[in-house]
Each structure stands twice: as structure tokens, then as C-alpha cells.
Amino acid sequence: MHRIVATVTAAAILAAQVPVTVAAQDYAKYSPEAMEQELAAIATTRLGVLVPMRDGVGLSTDIYMPKGAKGPLPTILWKTPYNEHKLRGSTFRYVLESVRRGYAFIVQNERGRYFSQGKWEILGRPQTDGYDTLTWIAKQPWSNGKVGTLGCSSSAEWQLALAAMNHPAHAAMVPMSAGAGIGKVGRFQEQGNWYTGGVPRSLFFVWLYGVENPLRAELPGTLTDERMRARVEAYNDLDAAKPKVDWNKQIRHLPVNQMLSDLGEPAGTFERFIERTPADPAWREGGLYHEGMGWGVPALWFNTWYDVSIGPNLELFNAARAANTDKEASANQYAVIAPVPHCQYSKLGPKTVVGERDMGDTSFDVDGTIFAWFDRWLKGNAKAFSMTTPRVRYFLMGANRWQSAEQWPPKNTETMRLYLRSGGQANSLNGNGRLASDAAPDGEAADRFRYDPMNPVQTVGGGDCCNGGMVVPGAFDQRAVEARNDVLVYTSEPLAKPVDVAGFVNAVLKVSSSAKDTDFAVKLVDVAPDGTAWIIGDTILRARYRDGFDKPALMDPGRTYTLRPTPITTAIQFGAGHRIRVEVTSSDFPKFVRNLNTGGANESEKTGLVADNVVHHAGQDQSYIELPVLR
């Protein structure tokens, strides 16, 4: 078995008077055995170190440092709820690359996970545990006092609330696909992606089943000897496998709040969260970041268009830039948005297919950009990451190219409003729904459809993740969905020239229903000349929250109401000859929990009602979509 040979040794980097730029090693091409050999060759490893928290709980921490390091080291911290004591995948690659470049790299388990002590809490107490960990690192004799936090998904989401603490050692951060750490920011009040528009998302039901384990095995609290803990860790993983679940079947279980207990699970986070409303004050008692908390850390954000949380992520990016509780931090916020699903940055390259759609050449030096960022803030190399770097670099889908802007949305946009129009029969792809630049006159017939929660419209693609295989995220053809009579389809004429959309896409619907409460889902679609209907993004709103999540109100049957769902966030070129399409219906399942239409406590009910729903678009009751178009 051959060994990976680094072109520049860690010791040479440390000895240099000026930080050295090292070409990234493509560790993805090497076998696990070769990576283990490389780690042994270049790193000094300490496993199972118990880092003490303020309440006496110890967090299991693995430390990797360059062999022969003589000077204080900058540190990269990767905190996780997952079993990464046995290094693998992207974590292993980042460990090796970081050590090569002269960094100490720390992998730490959240409290209550694997070899860490205490009781697990979602996001792992990011403020207190995160703060105490930074303090511990900064006090170590091998530390230069500067720490950068790095990670994707759960390893990114805990960073957000920590950034509000402005710890003096927290020099920089790279949160990647971090939306589930956001509570309420601006127009988005999704409480860690538990909701969209007040409708619970199913992904967390699956995720919590896999992650939360109240019956977990754990080491005795008296086992604190570091060498013994390291030996136990080397031969055990404490990673008991739960029984497999057919989630396509289980997700239909009613009532929703017994979905996990029906599997034999003891009560836990799911049962607490499913009882909350979007405005419940309890959401502020956990580890979520909420607007008004301030921001104290320079950040390089990585996000993706087909993620579950792209809207809240970019809203928080803007909020961090505007916070000014730490002027240097707010002045140093940068974002990269790629066209792939959640955390799939490794798919960027010369030929990228997302779902079923060819995105062309999406190449972007993700790792090189990350280490340049850390070199700038942790090593003090001002030349490593140029301050002339555009604030936002985003992939314009459809045109299949990277573009840049100094803000989000880009400054050079203007609003294009397209009205929902029809002859009263926009039902399905075969109806007469259309998108038009002129509003409907008085008397134009409304569109009606029947929504049966026992026969919901199926989710096909779009932004999602972590859902047990129920939904594959990405760009997929929507024509099978559009064939249904309970889906309203509105399509523009073929475009004479390309239309580039970049920003927040807003919909306004005038609706009525026979039910006391129901949902309205909106989807943005790019229709190619051959008829393929690519999903771009979607949103949904529970009608009872039309006046705000803190002001739920049921509907009077037959009365017309105005609904403004949270925006769809994207960057897409609708090419010449393409058509812009909007779908409206009342379900998007299994991505979102079905509304049973009773007006009651939806998640604790077993029986649903059929709703006759109406979308109005005539006279004063205009329904439309607003697109931010690049000039």
C-alpha cells in the first residue's frame, strides 16, 4: 500500500517567516488505509480528551497536530453530533489538509453524543459549550489563541449562536449549509427548519429518529484517564444501529405527534417540538440564532440552491453584514452559493448533474478558498484572501456560470410582476392557466380545486435533505405532478430573450376555502422548449398564519384572504424559448406535513376533511408572483 507524500511538510510551514500557500492534496482519490498511513506520518494525535464545560460535563475531543510543531498553532474546530471518532469522508480530508498546512484540527462531540458526557440537546448548547471550548483551546500551550470554526450541516449550525458571543479567540468561521441553526431572521421564521410558512417539515422526524438515542450506551463517568479513554475509543464506537424504517410508509402515520412513538421510541425532542407553534417562546430557549443577538465573527458562508434552508441562510448573511455589533466582523462577510443540494460541494466540477438537470461546469475551489480564508484570519496572512474578493459569488443556473455581486440580492435588479390568469380552469398541465404581465379585469373566473389530505400532491425534487430517502433533492421534471387536477398550473409565453432572476421571489395569493384552515403551496418552474418542467424552488403557507405566526386566525368559509408565503430564493436564467411557470396547490408531501383542514391541532388529529380551495385573480383580488430580474 503506497503512502501519500505531501509536497510541503507541516514543519516547513511552521518554520517559514511568511505563511506558505500549499496546493490542496486530493485526498478523495486515496483509500482509507492510505489516509490512515498519511495521518500517522504527519500528525500527532490525542484521542478522547475530556474538555471541561462550566457545569462539569466533559466533551470528548480528538486533537490532531502537525508532528514536530514547535510554535503556537492556529486551530480549526469541527464540532459534531455524529460519530466521527473514526475519521472518514470530508472530516478526514479536512484533518489531513489542515495538518499539512500547519493547523491543529479538533473534532469534538456535542454533549451526550458518543464519548462525550452529559445529556444531548439539539445543537449541543452552542453558546455555553462552544464558548467554553474556545476558552480551553486558547489556553493550551500549543495554541496561538486564534480559532476558526468549520463544518457543514450540523457541524455548521451550532456556529451561528456562538458567533453572537464574540469570543475573543473566535477569529473566523466557515458555516456550510447551516440553516437549521436559524430561528427567526427577517422574513424567515422557520425555527431551525422545523417549519416553512408554519407547516412542519418531515425531514426532522427522520433525522431525530436517527440521531437522538435516549437509551444510548455511555462510558462510566469515573473513566477520565485520557490514555484509557483513547484506547476504549479506538476499539468501540458506541454507535448502536436502530431498526430500519420504511419512511415512505411511516410518514403517513396519523396522528403526526405519535409517528416516532409508534416505532417504539421513548418521548424526546420530537414530541416537545411538534407541540410548538412557530411563535412559541420556547424556540428562544435552545441553541438557535435569532435576530437581535448581534454578530461578532468574520464569516465565509457556503450555501446551495437546492438546500432546505437557502432563504434563511442568505437572510442571515445580510443580517450579519448589517449587525455592526462588531464592525470588523460585519465588514467581513462573504458568501458562495452553489447549484447542488445540501452539503454536496464535492459534486462541483467540470460536469455536474443536479437531480436530472445538467448544470455544466460548476467548478469552484471550495477547499482552497476555505484555507485562504483561515490563513487570512488565523495566521495573519493578509494576502491569502484578497479583500477585493466579491462579497457574493453565486452560480446562475440555466446560464450555467458563476457570477459575482457585492450584495444579495444583486444591486442591479428590478421587479418583474407576473399575474396568475386563466379562463377559470387552470387545473393541471392541460388547463388554461397562464402567467401574464397584465392584471386580470373584473369578472375573470377564479380557479378551483379539491384538496384531499388523504391523497396529497407528491413532492418531486426541490430543496430538501436528510429525509430517509423519501425525497431526492435537486432539479426534476414536474410534469407528473402537473398532470393532477388539484394542481393549478400557470405558464408564460415562450421568452423572446433570456430572463435572469437572482434574489428573493415573492408570491401573493388571493384565496378562499370551504375549510377553516388549509395550506397553499407555490412552486417556481423553468419550462424548457421540449416541455421539461424543472423545479427551481417552492414555498408553502398555512392559512391560519397569514397575519403573522404570533396571530393565528382561522378562515371563514368562502371569504377571500391575502396570503404572502415566505420567499423562494434562487438564481436562474430562464433562457430564450423557455417559459416561466408557477404551480399552486395545497400539499407538497412528504416534504411538508399535510394540513387536515379541520382548523384544530393538526399534529394531534387522525381524521382529515376535504377542502374546496379557490385562487382568485380578478379585479382587486389579484394573485401574482414577483421576480427580481437582473438588468
XYZ file of C-alpha atoms in Angstrom:
631
model
C 0.000 0.000 0.000
C 1.579 3.297 -1.051
C 1.739 6.294 1.256
C 0.561 9.797 0.353
C 3.527 12.147 0.151
C 2.928 15.811 0.981
C 4.808 18.256 -1.248
C 5.426 20.635 1.656
C 5.821 19.380 5.218
C 3.943 20.848 8.160
C 7.235 21.596 9.922
C 8.408 23.628 6.929
C 5.227 25.667 7.014
C 5.654 26.380 10.713
C 9.276 27.354 10.312
C 8.606 29.799 7.489
C 8.667 33.507 8.298
C 5.743 34.115 5.917
C 2.747 31.724 5.695
C 3.151 29.348 2.765
C 0.355 28.589 0.326
C 0.115 24.826 -0.133
C -1.641 23.238 -3.082
C -4.600 21.161 -1.948
C -3.990 17.428 -1.842
C -6.765 15.408 -3.488
C -7.306 13.002 -0.619
C -10.631 11.891 -2.092
C -8.666 9.705 -4.526
C -6.948 7.739 -1.778
C -8.060 4.664 0.106
C -8.900 4.811 3.820
C -5.774 2.776 4.504
C -3.577 5.267 2.658
C -5.183 8.151 4.531
C -4.556 6.394 7.857
C -0.884 5.993 6.885
C -0.646 9.667 5.973
C -2.214 10.706 9.260
C 0.279 8.605 11.196
C 3.138 10.111 9.173
C 2.292 13.809 9.563
C 0.185 14.160 12.726
C 0.421 13.794 16.462
C -2.932 12.523 17.703
C -4.648 12.766 21.092
C -7.987 10.945 21.342
C -10.723 11.118 23.939
C -9.580 14.281 25.709
C -12.365 15.439 28.037
C -12.664 19.212 27.669
C -14.444 20.537 30.793
C -17.560 22.674 30.491
C -18.689 25.153 33.143
C -21.158 22.641 34.614
C -18.519 19.922 34.977
C -19.529 17.914 31.900
C -16.619 16.774 29.743
C -16.831 16.831 25.948
C -14.881 14.150 24.116
C -12.308 15.862 21.933
C -9.826 14.481 19.405
C -6.814 16.663 18.659
C -4.615 16.380 15.567
C -1.431 18.479 15.350
C 1.481 18.623 12.920
C 4.367 16.425 14.009
C 7.339 18.424 15.185
C 5.379 21.632 15.637
C 7.408 23.995 17.832
C 5.405 27.188 17.719
C 1.856 28.119 18.746
C -0.659 26.797 16.268
C -3.827 28.233 14.779
C -6.715 25.845 15.368
C -9.704 24.681 13.332
C -12.628 23.341 15.374
C -15.149 20.858 13.948
C -17.968 20.107 16.401
C -20.461 17.374 15.587
C -23.331 15.236 16.862
C -22.183 12.410 14.577
C -19.793 9.527 15.079
C -16.564 10.977 13.704
C -14.141 9.458 16.179
C -13.369 7.031 13.385
C -12.326 9.584 10.783
C -13.901 9.273 7.360
C -15.140 11.309 4.420
C -14.804 15.066 4.383
C -13.806 15.250 8.053
C -10.798 13.030 7.432
C -9.796 15.067 4.391
C -10.017 18.325 6.322
C -7.962 16.866 9.166
C -5.178 15.848 6.781
C -5.216 19.064 4.769
C -5.283 21.214 7.909
C -2.356 19.417 9.485
C -0.408 19.697 6.209
C -0.972 23.433 6.287
C 0.204 23.897 9.848
C -3.092 23.899 11.740
C -4.200 21.994 14.782
C -7.541 20.350 13.974
C -10.065 19.430 16.660
C -13.062 17.111 16.277
C -15.399 17.397 19.248
C -18.630 15.567 20.003
C -21.574 17.517 21.317
C -22.559 16.717 24.896
C -24.429 13.463 25.258
C -23.096 12.080 21.972
C -20.835 9.029 21.815
C -17.894 9.564 24.199
C -18.998 12.981 25.479
C -20.631 13.212 28.863
C -23.998 14.761 29.698
C -27.426 14.746 28.120
C -27.741 15.577 24.429
C -29.572 18.729 23.396
C -30.120 19.611 19.763
C -27.319 21.927 18.513
C -25.275 20.950 21.570
C -25.545 24.118 23.688
C -23.671 26.201 21.124
C -23.228 29.259 23.282
C -22.043 27.851 26.617
C -20.344 24.670 25.378
C -18.960 26.446 22.326
C -17.680 29.363 24.374
C -16.054 27.102 26.968
C -14.361 25.048 24.258
C -12.901 28.159 22.642
C -11.617 29.309 26.034
C -9.995 25.917 26.647
C -8.299 25.893 23.233
C -6.971 29.438 23.635
C -5.359 28.486 26.964
C -3.439 25.479 25.611
C 0.319 25.945 25.302
C 0.188 24.805 21.664
C -2.472 27.399 20.675
C -1.807 30.813 19.149
C -5.144 31.984 20.585
C -6.954 32.035 17.237
C -9.663 29.501 16.411
C -11.664 29.033 13.232
C -14.878 27.003 13.234
C -15.676 24.812 10.248
C -18.341 22.340 9.227
C -21.352 21.511 7.123
C -24.956 20.978 8.245
C -24.971 20.091 11.969
C -21.274 20.972 12.186
C -22.118 24.442 10.892
C -25.427 25.178 12.599
C -24.040 25.350 16.133
C -21.602 28.067 14.976
C -24.331 30.658 14.444
C -25.430 31.299 18.025
C -21.777 31.106 19.065
C -20.953 33.921 16.637
C -23.235 36.204 18.642
C -20.994 35.673 21.708
C -17.988 37.324 20.018
C -15.469 35.175 21.893
C -12.017 36.810 21.624
C -10.487 33.566 20.285
C -13.192 33.033 17.631
C -11.257 34.616 14.789
C -13.183 33.279 11.772
C -15.878 30.825 10.765
C -16.948 28.813 7.731
C -20.597 27.731 8.132
C -21.667 25.490 5.257
C -25.382 24.768 4.655
C -26.206 25.987 8.150
C -29.905 26.888 8.004
C -31.122 24.580 10.769
C -29.335 26.804 13.278
C -31.530 29.814 12.459
C -34.655 30.633 14.464
C -36.175 33.895 13.237
C -34.312 36.308 10.972
C -36.091 38.913 8.870
C -38.807 37.398 6.717
C -37.954 33.861 7.787
C -39.273 32.327 10.993
C -38.585 28.664 10.391
C -37.196 27.739 13.841
C -34.300 25.615 12.673
C -36.107 24.389 9.536
C -38.810 22.800 11.668
C -41.296 24.866 9.651
C -41.753 26.591 6.357
C -44.650 29.018 6.458
C -45.835 27.435 9.691
C -46.011 23.969 8.102
C -43.785 21.340 9.778
C -41.137 19.774 7.569
C -40.856 15.988 7.682
C -37.077 15.754 7.450
C -36.525 16.342 11.152
C -38.789 13.447 12.097
C -36.421 11.132 10.252
C -33.281 12.919 11.440
C -34.265 12.818 15.103
C -35.045 9.113 14.895
C -31.515 8.511 13.715
C -29.686 10.977 15.962
C -31.484 11.048 19.302
C -30.950 7.926 21.361
C -32.121 8.231 24.974
C -31.124 4.578 25.515
C -27.532 5.078 24.362
C -24.588 3.261 25.892
C -22.033 5.506 27.594
C -18.760 5.238 29.423
C -18.718 5.436 33.231
C -18.279 8.988 34.467
C -15.317 7.836 36.536
C -13.353 6.886 33.428
C -11.394 10.100 32.979
C -7.898 8.753 32.278
C -7.044 10.072 28.816
C -4.958 7.084 27.716
C -7.632 4.604 28.760
C -10.408 6.631 27.107
C -8.360 6.786 23.910
C -7.903 3.018 23.989
C -11.629 2.420 24.552
C -12.430 4.832 21.732
C -10.058 3.039 19.365
C -11.905 -0.261 19.770
C -15.506 0.875 20.284
C -17.857 3.347 18.649
C -20.932 3.465 20.956
C -22.900 3.742 17.714
C -25.778 1.319 18.131
C -27.838 0.917 14.952
C -31.588 1.425 15.238
C -34.067 -0.727 13.324
C -34.553 0.367 9.726
C -37.792 2.182 8.936
C -39.763 2.374 5.695
C -40.205 6.116 5.876
C -42.349 6.311 2.745
C -44.906 4.307 4.694
C -44.291 5.645 8.205
C -44.526 9.295 7.163
C -48.253 8.782 6.541
C -48.873 7.846 10.167
C -51.582 9.820 11.934
C -51.568 11.499 14.289
C -48.244 13.059 13.392
C -47.214 13.524 17.016
C -47.164 9.728 17.509
C -45.078 8.994 14.428
C -41.974 8.049 16.420
C -43.669 6.556 19.466
C -45.470 4.228 17.030
C -41.991 2.831 16.281
C -41.385 2.185 19.972
C -39.281 5.294 20.567
C -39.341 6.902 24.027
C -40.530 10.501 24.190
C -37.881 13.082 23.375
C -37.123 16.176 21.292
C -39.636 15.325 18.571
C -42.576 15.198 20.974
C -41.599 18.550 22.512
C -41.043 20.314 19.215
C -44.124 19.017 17.370
C -46.370 20.604 20.011
C -44.893 24.074 19.500
C -46.233 26.747 17.214
C -43.812 28.838 15.112
C -44.038 31.734 17.610
C -43.663 29.644 20.776
C -41.218 31.420 23.147
C -39.585 28.029 23.835
C -37.763 28.302 20.498
C -35.588 31.008 22.083
C -34.527 28.771 24.955
C -32.371 26.455 22.857
C -29.378 26.955 20.619
C -30.963 28.719 17.644
C -29.680 32.054 16.373
C -32.346 34.790 16.416
C -32.193 38.312 15.018
C -31.127 40.906 17.528
C -28.434 38.692 19.084
C -25.625 40.572 17.314
C -22.730 39.161 15.295
C -19.045 39.022 16.172
C -17.131 36.807 13.724
C -15.873 37.213 10.129
C -17.643 34.521 8.107
C -17.259 32.766 4.779
C -20.669 31.246 4.044
C -21.164 28.295 1.705
C -24.742 27.593 0.646
C -26.567 25.728 -2.122
C -29.638 26.449 -4.236
C -31.256 23.065 -3.677
C -30.855 23.120 0.085
C -33.637 23.029 2.622
C -32.721 26.437 4.032
C -31.232 28.704 1.390
C -33.624 31.583 2.174
C -32.862 31.849 5.907
C -29.149 31.420 5.201
C -28.968 34.409 2.870
C -31.231 36.455 5.128
C -28.794 35.813 7.985
C -25.839 36.664 5.755
C -27.458 40.059 5.210
C -28.259 40.419 8.910
C -24.656 39.657 9.881
C -23.424 42.331 7.455
C -25.827 44.870 8.952
C -25.423 43.984 12.640
C -22.379 46.178 13.391
C -22.137 44.918 16.975
C -18.582 44.141 15.843
C -17.762 46.393 12.900
C -14.817 44.298 11.689
C -16.977 41.181 11.664
C -19.860 42.816 9.791
C -17.402 44.251 7.267
C -16.050 40.773 6.536
C -18.938 38.575 5.468
C -18.615 36.636 2.205
C -20.949 34.107 0.588
C -20.675 31.382 -2.051
C -23.874 29.760 -3.399
C -23.531 26.594 -5.476
C -26.222 24.810 -7.561
C -26.116 21.485 -5.683
C -28.187 20.015 -2.806
C -27.370 20.203 0.905
C -23.616 19.883 1.638
C -22.822 18.306 -1.749
C -19.920 20.640 -2.537
C -17.788 17.679 -3.604
C -20.022 17.365 -6.686
C -18.828 20.701 -8.069
C -16.692 20.097 -11.137
C -16.432 20.083 -14.926
C -19.756 18.289 -15.404
C -22.396 18.430 -12.690
C -25.869 16.936 -12.862
C -28.264 18.073 -10.134
C -31.239 15.780 -9.936
C -31.797 15.234 -13.646
C -30.553 18.596 -14.924
C -27.127 19.211 -16.410
C -25.596 22.284 -14.769
C -22.467 22.202 -16.925
C -19.127 23.228 -15.437
C -19.691 24.172 -11.783
C -16.022 24.058 -10.785
C -15.143 26.055 -7.683
C -12.102 25.656 -5.426
C -14.024 25.161 -2.196
C -11.152 23.889 -0.051
C -8.631 26.351 -1.429
C -11.000 29.209 -0.642
C -11.602 27.915 2.889
C -7.915 27.639 3.721
C -7.166 31.021 2.172
C -9.844 32.428 4.486
C -8.370 30.765 7.552
C -4.837 31.803 6.555
C -6.081 35.381 6.485
C -7.694 35.336 9.934
C -5.859 32.629 11.889
C -2.327 33.062 10.544
C -2.442 36.788 9.853
C -1.607 36.445 6.157
C -3.468 39.461 4.773
C -2.625 38.447 1.193
C -4.121 34.980 1.449
C -7.730 36.088 0.954
C -7.986 39.261 -1.071
C -10.219 41.955 0.327
C -11.255 42.671 -3.265
C -12.988 39.285 -3.381
C -16.656 39.793 -4.339
C -18.968 39.628 -1.344
C -21.227 37.142 -3.116
C -20.258 34.536 -5.697
C -23.244 32.602 -6.975
C -23.986 30.104 -9.712
C -26.623 31.295 -12.184
C -28.447 28.098 -13.113
C -29.768 27.829 -16.648
C -26.925 30.029 -17.887
C -24.632 27.603 -16.023
C -22.000 30.105 -14.975
C -20.608 31.692 -11.830
C -21.390 35.354 -11.244
C -20.499 37.827 -8.536
C -22.173 40.682 -6.692
C -21.408 42.998 -3.795
C -24.701 42.263 -2.040
C -27.654 39.906 -2.019
C -29.848 40.287 -3.921
C -27.544 41.845 -6.531
C -27.954 45.602 -6.722
C -28.829 45.711 -10.415
C -32.243 44.012 -10.200
C -35.729 45.209 -10.959
C -39.033 43.575 -10.121
C -40.985 41.749 -12.807
C -44.562 41.057 -11.768
C -46.431 38.248 -13.500
C -50.124 37.765 -12.789
C -51.924 34.455 -12.433
C -54.561 34.359 -15.162
C -56.950 31.772 -16.577
C -60.355 31.129 -18.010
C -61.331 29.509 -14.730
C -59.701 26.172 -15.500
C -56.021 26.309 -14.607
C -56.274 22.758 -13.291
C -53.377 20.575 -14.438
C -50.941 20.968 -17.289
C -53.851 20.675 -19.705
C -55.745 23.662 -18.264
C -55.834 27.267 -19.457
C -53.754 28.871 -16.715
C -51.210 31.459 -17.810
C -48.735 33.985 -16.439
C -49.188 37.438 -17.898
C -47.710 40.901 -17.410
C -51.183 42.471 -17.328
C -53.612 42.011 -14.439
C -56.964 40.321 -14.905
C -60.046 42.525 -15.319
C -63.102 42.298 -13.091
C -65.109 39.182 -13.694
C -62.314 36.822 -14.725
C -63.203 33.419 -13.322
C -61.307 32.090 -10.302
C -59.610 28.710 -10.239
C -60.927 25.932 -8.001
C -59.563 22.613 -6.866
C -60.368 20.000 -4.258
C -57.683 19.143 -1.733
C -57.976 15.764 -0.032
C -55.316 15.298 2.673
C -55.580 11.537 2.228
C -54.443 11.947 -1.384
C -51.799 14.692 -1.209
C -49.687 16.019 -4.074
C -46.335 14.240 -4.061
C -43.034 16.050 -3.640
C -40.693 15.618 -6.601
C -37.264 17.144 -6.069
C -36.575 20.698 -4.971
C -34.664 21.709 -1.872
C -34.531 19.044 0.829
C -32.189 16.757 2.727
C -31.802 14.169 5.429
C -35.219 12.563 4.916
C -34.563 8.838 4.795
C -34.800 8.709 1.014
C -38.397 9.958 0.811
C -37.415 12.915 -1.387
C -34.371 13.169 -3.649
C -33.377 16.855 -3.775
C -32.484 18.612 -6.993
C -33.921 19.639 -10.356
C -36.539 17.130 -11.539
C -39.289 17.238 -14.159
C -42.618 18.263 -12.601
C -44.961 17.129 -15.383
C -46.130 14.077 -13.446
C -47.227 16.399 -10.630
C -48.758 18.886 -13.059
C -50.949 16.153 -14.528
C -53.079 16.226 -11.364
C -56.352 18.115 -11.367
C -55.689 19.505 -7.873
C -52.609 21.364 -9.125
C -53.134 24.780 -10.734
C -50.617 25.470 -13.491
C -49.841 28.967 -14.808
C -47.348 29.319 -17.677
C -45.920 32.309 -19.527
C -45.494 32.602 -23.275
C -42.070 31.493 -24.591
C -39.482 34.141 -23.757
C -38.061 36.146 -26.653
C -34.779 36.616 -24.763
C -33.231 35.252 -21.586
C -34.527 36.475 -18.224
C -32.013 36.275 -15.379
C -33.590 36.046 -11.920
C -31.452 36.454 -8.788
C -32.813 37.124 -5.323
C -35.975 36.561 -3.309
C -39.049 35.569 -5.344
C -42.296 36.692 -3.735
C -45.797 35.371 -4.313
C -49.099 36.990 -3.348
C -52.232 34.843 -3.451
C -55.868 35.796 -3.001
C -57.567 32.668 -1.751
C -60.678 31.279 -0.153
C -61.640 27.840 1.125
C -64.513 25.753 2.395
C -62.249 24.801 5.324
C -61.370 26.684 8.493
C -57.711 26.193 7.734
C -55.703 24.795 4.830
C -52.316 25.223 3.167
C -51.307 26.855 -0.097
C -48.077 25.736 -1.769
C -46.319 27.656 -4.552
C -43.675 26.296 -6.899
C -41.449 28.111 -9.411
C -40.661 26.084 -12.542
C -38.448 26.561 -15.612
C -40.083 25.020 -18.689
C -37.626 24.083 -21.425
C -38.593 24.225 -25.109
C -39.089 20.449 -25.116
C -41.619 20.751 -22.283
C -39.396 19.540 -19.424
C -40.547 21.392 -16.308
C -37.567 21.846 -13.971
C -38.361 22.717 -10.364
C -36.448 25.806 -9.221
C -37.874 26.322 -5.743
C -41.001 26.086 -3.643
C -42.681 27.536 -0.581
C -45.823 26.995 1.449
C -48.003 28.857 3.961
C -50.548 27.590 6.466
C -53.515 29.918 6.047
C -54.042 30.430 9.784
C -50.675 32.259 9.886
C -51.487 34.737 7.103
C -51.385 37.695 9.543
C -48.255 36.514 11.349
C -47.084 33.465 13.222
C -47.998 35.137 16.502
C -51.518 35.927 15.263
C -53.089 32.650 14.101
C -56.657 33.032 12.863
C -58.988 30.557 11.219
C -60.735 31.259 7.934
C -64.394 31.999 7.400
C -65.531 29.602 4.672
C -65.891 31.413 1.345
C -64.200 34.630 2.483
C -61.222 35.866 0.444
C -57.870 36.300 2.186
C -54.412 37.508 1.164
C -51.502 35.094 1.597
C -47.835 36.066 1.348
C -45.648 32.957 1.687
C -42.001 33.346 2.640
C -39.892 33.956 -0.465
C -38.356 31.420 -2.809
C -34.613 32.159 -3.027
C -32.717 31.364 -6.208
C -30.605 32.427 -9.172
C -31.851 31.094 -12.508
C -31.747 32.097 -16.146
C -34.982 31.355 -17.967
C -33.498 31.010 -21.437
C -34.829 32.255 -24.737
C -37.649 29.957 -25.794
C -38.185 28.818 -22.195
C -41.332 29.585 -20.254
C -41.807 30.619 -16.637
C -44.302 28.514 -14.727
C -45.971 28.754 -11.317
C -47.824 25.885 -9.666
C -50.327 26.387 -6.850
C -51.858 23.609 -4.797
C -52.456 22.733 -1.130
C -49.958 19.983 -0.389
C -46.343 19.089 -1.040
C -45.977 15.721 0.651
C -43.922 14.166 2.144
C -41.698 17.253 2.295
C -44.334 19.084 4.337
C -46.852 17.698 6.827
C -50.393 17.553 5.429
C -52.970 20.031 6.674
C -56.021 18.022 7.729
C -58.232 21.078 7.107
C -60.089 20.885 10.437
C -58.775 24.103 11.927
C -57.772 22.140 15.022
C -54.461 20.994 16.485
C -53.381 19.434 13.213
C -50.465 17.346 14.510
C -52.595 15.533 17.123
C -55.517 14.661 14.833
C -56.211 11.428 12.962
C -59.002 12.394 10.573
C -58.945 14.969 7.803
C -61.572 16.854 5.836
C -61.684 17.562 2.126
C -61.294 21.269 1.315
C -62.596 23.071 -1.766
C -59.972 25.750 -2.330
C -60.055 28.754 -4.635
C -57.368 31.047 -6.087
C -58.795 34.425 -7.140
C -57.107 36.719 -9.645
C -59.657 39.221 -10.957
C -60.044 42.951 -10.300
C -58.994 43.813 -6.749
C -58.232 40.173 -5.961
C -55.044 39.837 -7.967
C -52.711 36.900 -7.441
C -49.176 37.259 -8.773
C -45.518 36.446 -8.453
C -42.672 38.978 -8.339
C -39.300 38.051 -9.823
C -36.060 40.003 -9.140
C -34.679 40.313 -12.679
C -31.072 41.287 -13.383
C -30.824 44.329 -15.614
